[in-house]
Structures are given as structure tokens and as C-alpha cells.
Amino acid sequence: MTVARPLSLITGASSGIGAAFARQLAALGHQLVLTARRVDRLETLAAELRERHAIQVTVLPHDLADPAAPRTLCDELDQRGLPVDWLVNNAGYGVPGTFVANDWATHADFLQVLLTAPTELAWRLLPGMRQRGHGRIINVASLAGHVPGPAGHTLYAASKAYLIKLSQSLALENHAAGVHVCALCPGFTWSEFHDVTGTRDKMNRLPGFMWLSAEDVVRQGIAAVERGDAVYIPGRVNRAIKTLVQLLPDRLALRLSARESKRYRNTQV
């Protein structure tokens, strides 16, 4: 079955890929629930989309680093009578520096946002999707989840690899119930990500053909989940990188990762 006016919940919707998802799903006629920490940005985006598309946009600000946030968010959705048809698990960030260079509280918050929160949101919202016979879940992973983990940003690739495997299992478990699950795995994407992590100057050394816009990533991701793709890598260059890494011996692939880490990451303890 299909839903005439689907309701989409987008995490990390205040900028970048999350905001691009909000704009493109709104253009497709979706009602939206937007969540992130920056309330002012969410309200500005919500006002833009209400005016442009005459849709319902609900702003529910939450910090997903709070372990209680996923349950509280879903309780609010139930109280408002907002059944979620599309879940876009997009919230995320990077922690620059080596593993021991950061305190445990920093890593714990990261793991809560990147692993636990998206997993719990899927667990809480999947039963309703299955009962209604229709649903879409997009877990925004990364090309980093397909290649050897680099030094610096230690937990980032590991967390994205987890989202890829989770999405594959959920796709197999729920396809017959009318629910598609897709791990969207972009490579370098124009957004605030590298500004926040302080690596913009290093990232600017990359050639232009390595980059995609958030709009292109989202457009391809929506098409992929509708097709029923469990994993999708946008961009021919990114798909070629993934294929090349798979063909290389592990030792050589790890050596290449070590070399690139020194160029684009803070690998000092």
C-alpha cells in the first residue's frame, strides 16, 4: 500500500543533508517532524516549508546525546497523533583526534547519537509501520563504513559500518511487511560537517570531482529507498572507491588508509 500524505521524521534536520531531506520530502507532499538541537534553525526551516508547500511541519527539538531523547520524542509523537511513515536517521557529527585524545564522555555522547539513538528510533517506530503495511527508513551512513577505518575520527567509520549492517538486516526482516530500509552512504558532501570538526582547510585540498551536494545525495537516497535498495552509495566516484578497496588486499588497503589519514585527519595523540 501507499500513503497519500506520508509523515516523515528527520533527525539532524537543522542543516546539511537533514535540511535537504526536509526540503525534498516537503516538495513530494510529505508532512514533516523536524528534530535537532538548534531550535532557531528548525523554526526557520519549518516556516519556509509551510509557506512554500502548505504542509504541516512540527518542530520537536531534542538532543539525541540524551539517552532519554528517543523515547521522549516517540512519546510526543504518540501524544500528538503523529504516526511516522518515513524515518530519516540523519543526526551525526565527527569527533576529531585520536581515540585516547578525547575523554570518555565525548565518546559516550557520540555513540549515543550515532548508534543507540537511530537504533532505538527504528525499534520504536517499526511496529507502527509494519501494522500499517508501509514505511521507509533511511539510515544516513557513509562511504567511510565501506573502507578501512582511518586514524583520527576513530569511531566515525565504525559507527557507519554498524548502520550499514543494521540496515541490511532490517531490510531483510521488514520488506515483506511493506517497509523498506536503506543505508545511504555518501562520500564527501558539501555541508557544515567539516567546519564543525575544524577540518575544512584540509578538506578543501580535495579535488572538486570528489564532492557531491547535499541535494544530490538526498535525491538519490530517496530513489534508492523507494526501489528497495538496502545499501546505496551515491556518486560514481564513491562507488568506484568502494569497489577498488574491496579488490585490494587488506594490508594494502590499510596502508592507503594510513597515508590518507595523515593528509586529512589529526592523527596525533
XYZ file of C-alpha atoms in Angstrom:
269
model
C 0.000 0.000 0.000
C 0.993 3.639 -0.299
C 0.277 6.653 1.898
C -1.189 9.754 0.247
C 0.379 12.235 2.690
C 3.244 10.439 4.453
C 4.617 11.807 7.694
C 8.430 11.959 7.814
C 10.558 12.287 10.938
C 14.002 13.721 10.179
C 16.735 13.856 12.814
C 19.546 16.365 12.492
C 17.233 18.428 10.289
C 18.691 21.856 11.047
C 21.331 21.859 8.283
C 23.152 19.913 5.579
C 21.753 16.583 4.472
C 18.959 16.717 7.061
C 17.673 20.058 5.802
C 17.932 18.812 2.219
C 15.792 15.791 3.145
C 13.216 18.141 4.688
C 13.032 20.286 1.555
C 12.813 17.400 -0.895
C 10.289 15.370 1.094
C 8.188 18.506 1.581
C 8.227 19.020 -2.193
C 6.879 15.465 -2.527
C 3.942 16.354 -0.264
C 5.156 14.823 2.986
C 4.116 16.192 6.355
C 7.236 16.655 8.485
C 8.515 16.342 12.019
C 11.894 18.018 12.390
C 14.223 17.411 15.299
C 17.696 18.668 16.187
C 19.283 20.762 18.943
C 19.211 24.166 17.216
C 15.630 25.331 17.680
C 16.041 28.610 15.802
C 17.216 26.864 12.645
C 14.435 24.295 12.850
C 11.796 27.017 13.219
C 13.211 28.976 10.281
C 13.212 25.880 8.074
C 9.708 24.896 9.224
C 8.338 28.341 8.377
C 9.930 28.198 4.923
C 8.423 24.794 4.156
C 4.952 25.633 5.470
C 4.813 28.713 3.280
C 6.243 27.088 0.175
C 4.377 23.774 0.244
C 1.335 24.321 2.512
C 2.188 21.291 4.626
C 2.149 20.504 8.323
C 5.623 20.855 9.859
C 6.095 20.038 13.549
C 9.263 21.084 15.362
C 10.301 18.879 18.288
C 13.803 19.895 19.408
C 15.860 17.205 21.140
C 19.499 16.449 21.859
C 19.914 12.801 20.904
C 23.002 12.593 23.113
C 20.466 12.355 25.968
C 19.652 8.637 26.380
C 16.039 9.554 27.192
C 15.542 11.546 23.980
C 14.384 8.784 21.588
C 11.677 7.565 23.974
C 10.588 11.108 24.835
C 10.418 12.035 21.149
C 8.292 8.991 20.304
C 6.009 9.653 23.279
C 5.458 13.195 21.980
C 4.616 11.829 18.539
C 2.032 9.471 20.077
C 0.520 12.234 22.175
C 0.127 14.457 19.098
C -1.304 11.646 16.979
C 1.581 11.697 14.508
C 2.236 8.203 13.097
C 5.616 8.169 11.341
C 5.734 6.688 7.825
C 9.298 7.741 6.963
C 12.185 7.831 9.442
C 15.374 9.567 8.320
C 18.115 8.864 10.850
C 20.466 11.631 9.807
C 21.765 13.182 13.047
C 25.509 12.860 13.358
C 28.870 14.559 13.661
C 32.565 13.755 13.909
C 34.962 13.794 16.857
C 38.392 14.834 15.547
C 41.551 13.430 17.042
C 42.696 10.003 18.133
C 40.734 7.723 20.437
C 42.676 8.453 23.632
C 42.921 12.195 22.875
C 39.245 12.627 23.843
C 37.586 11.917 27.188
C 35.081 9.097 27.571
C 32.093 11.417 27.973
C 32.777 12.758 24.472
C 32.855 9.245 23.028
C 29.771 8.177 25.002
C 27.748 11.084 23.596
C 28.938 10.251 20.097
C 27.939 6.590 20.393
C 24.540 7.577 21.767
C 23.838 9.882 18.808
C 25.350 7.775 16.030
C 24.449 4.234 17.159
C 21.966 3.979 20.019
C 19.516 6.743 19.071
C 18.933 5.648 15.444
C 18.636 2.033 16.527
C 16.102 2.865 19.243
C 14.066 5.131 16.970
C 13.841 2.347 14.386
C 12.829 -0.147 17.092
C 10.114 2.158 18.426
C 8.681 3.199 15.044
C 8.923 -0.036 13.046
C 5.909 -1.769 14.675
C 3.559 1.016 13.548
C 4.965 0.931 10.010
C 4.542 -2.824 9.837
C 0.998 -2.638 11.186
C 0.047 -0.045 8.550
C 1.786 -2.052 5.808
C 4.026 0.782 4.645
C 7.183 2.501 5.830
C 10.577 3.807 4.839
C 13.705 4.079 6.988
C 16.832 5.803 5.712
C 19.899 5.478 7.900
C 22.444 8.046 6.757
C 25.680 6.081 6.930
C 28.809 6.883 4.907
C 31.294 5.629 2.355
C 33.575 5.549 5.410
C 31.673 2.459 6.545
C 32.883 0.549 3.470
C 36.605 1.382 3.643
C 39.295 0.738 6.286
C 38.913 2.848 9.398
C 41.292 5.823 9.461
C 43.387 7.188 12.274
C 41.650 10.259 13.678
C 37.810 10.393 13.808
C 38.281 6.922 15.294
C 34.664 5.971 15.967
C 33.148 7.534 12.851
C 33.829 4.772 10.310
C 32.986 2.111 12.880
C 29.608 3.688 13.623
C 28.778 3.986 9.924
C 29.716 0.347 9.303
C 27.274 -0.583 12.078
C 24.471 1.393 10.418
C 25.129 -0.379 7.124
C 24.875 -3.844 8.681
C 21.833 -2.842 10.752
C 20.085 -1.542 7.639
C 20.770 -4.748 5.720
C 19.255 -6.887 8.469
C 16.242 -4.611 8.930
C 15.666 -4.541 5.170
C 15.516 -8.339 5.074
C 13.273 -8.560 8.137
C 10.723 -5.969 7.043
C 10.479 -5.962 3.247
C 7.586 -8.426 3.204
C 5.693 -6.112 5.582
C 5.946 -3.214 3.130
C 8.792 -1.443 4.949
C 11.955 -0.539 3.034
C 15.179 0.163 4.919
C 18.224 1.704 3.249
C 21.699 2.706 4.425
C 22.578 5.820 2.429
C 26.365 6.046 2.170
C 27.556 9.397 0.826
C 31.200 10.307 0.425
C 32.404 13.892 0.705
C 29.336 16.136 0.794
C 29.112 19.918 0.879
C 27.756 20.690 4.355
C 28.812 22.112 7.723
C 30.325 18.789 8.804
C 33.968 19.694 8.185
C 33.530 23.217 9.526
C 32.284 21.823 12.841
C 35.181 19.348 13.087
C 37.749 22.011 12.150
C 38.975 20.133 9.066
C 37.645 22.450 6.346
C 41.097 23.687 5.284
C 42.334 20.122 4.840
C 39.167 19.027 3.045
C 39.493 21.911 0.591
C 42.605 20.216 -0.772
C 40.413 17.501 -2.287
C 39.576 17.866 -5.997
C 36.089 19.085 -6.868
C 35.021 15.819 -8.511
C 35.201 14.105 -5.112
C 32.304 16.162 -3.743
C 28.523 15.906 -4.065
C 25.910 18.399 -2.978
C 23.538 17.500 -0.154
C 20.682 17.872 -2.658
C 22.153 15.228 -4.983
C 22.798 12.845 -2.088
C 19.228 13.169 -0.849
C 17.635 12.862 -4.282
C 19.492 9.614 -4.918
C 18.778 8.360 -1.403
C 15.021 8.832 -1.740
C 15.045 6.978 -5.053
C 17.134 4.173 -3.543
C 14.845 3.508 -0.567
C 11.792 3.569 -2.822
C 13.440 0.944 -5.056
C 14.107 -1.213 -2.030
C 17.909 -0.905 -2.050
C 19.282 -1.982 1.333
C 22.543 -0.076 0.770
C 23.200 2.757 -1.652
C 26.355 4.775 -2.383
C 25.612 7.989 -4.313
C 28.122 9.100 -6.919
C 30.122 7.058 -9.452
C 33.450 8.106 -7.918
C 32.349 6.886 -4.488
C 31.121 3.579 -5.880
C 34.432 3.140 -7.690
C 36.350 3.786 -4.456
C 34.316 1.144 -2.640
C 34.926 -1.390 -5.412
C 38.658 -0.654 -5.518
C 39.035 -1.087 -1.766
C 37.230 -4.423 -1.928
C 39.660 -5.643 -4.600
C 42.802 -4.637 -2.691
C 44.489 -6.939 -0.162
C 43.613 -5.855 3.376
C 47.205 -4.912 4.207
C 47.492 -2.622 1.181
C 44.082 -1.058 1.788
C 45.036 -0.311 5.388
C 48.341 1.207 4.258
C 46.499 3.524 1.882
C 44.116 4.483 4.678
C 47.087 5.315 6.929
C 48.575 7.567 4.255
C 45.308 9.419 3.659
C 44.708 9.788 7.398
C 47.917 11.778 7.743
C 46.814 14.130 4.955
C 43.259 14.870 6.143
C 43.000 13.914 9.824
C 44.570 14.855 13.135
C 46.370 11.621 13.941
C 48.433 12.923 16.856
C 47.664 11.768 20.397
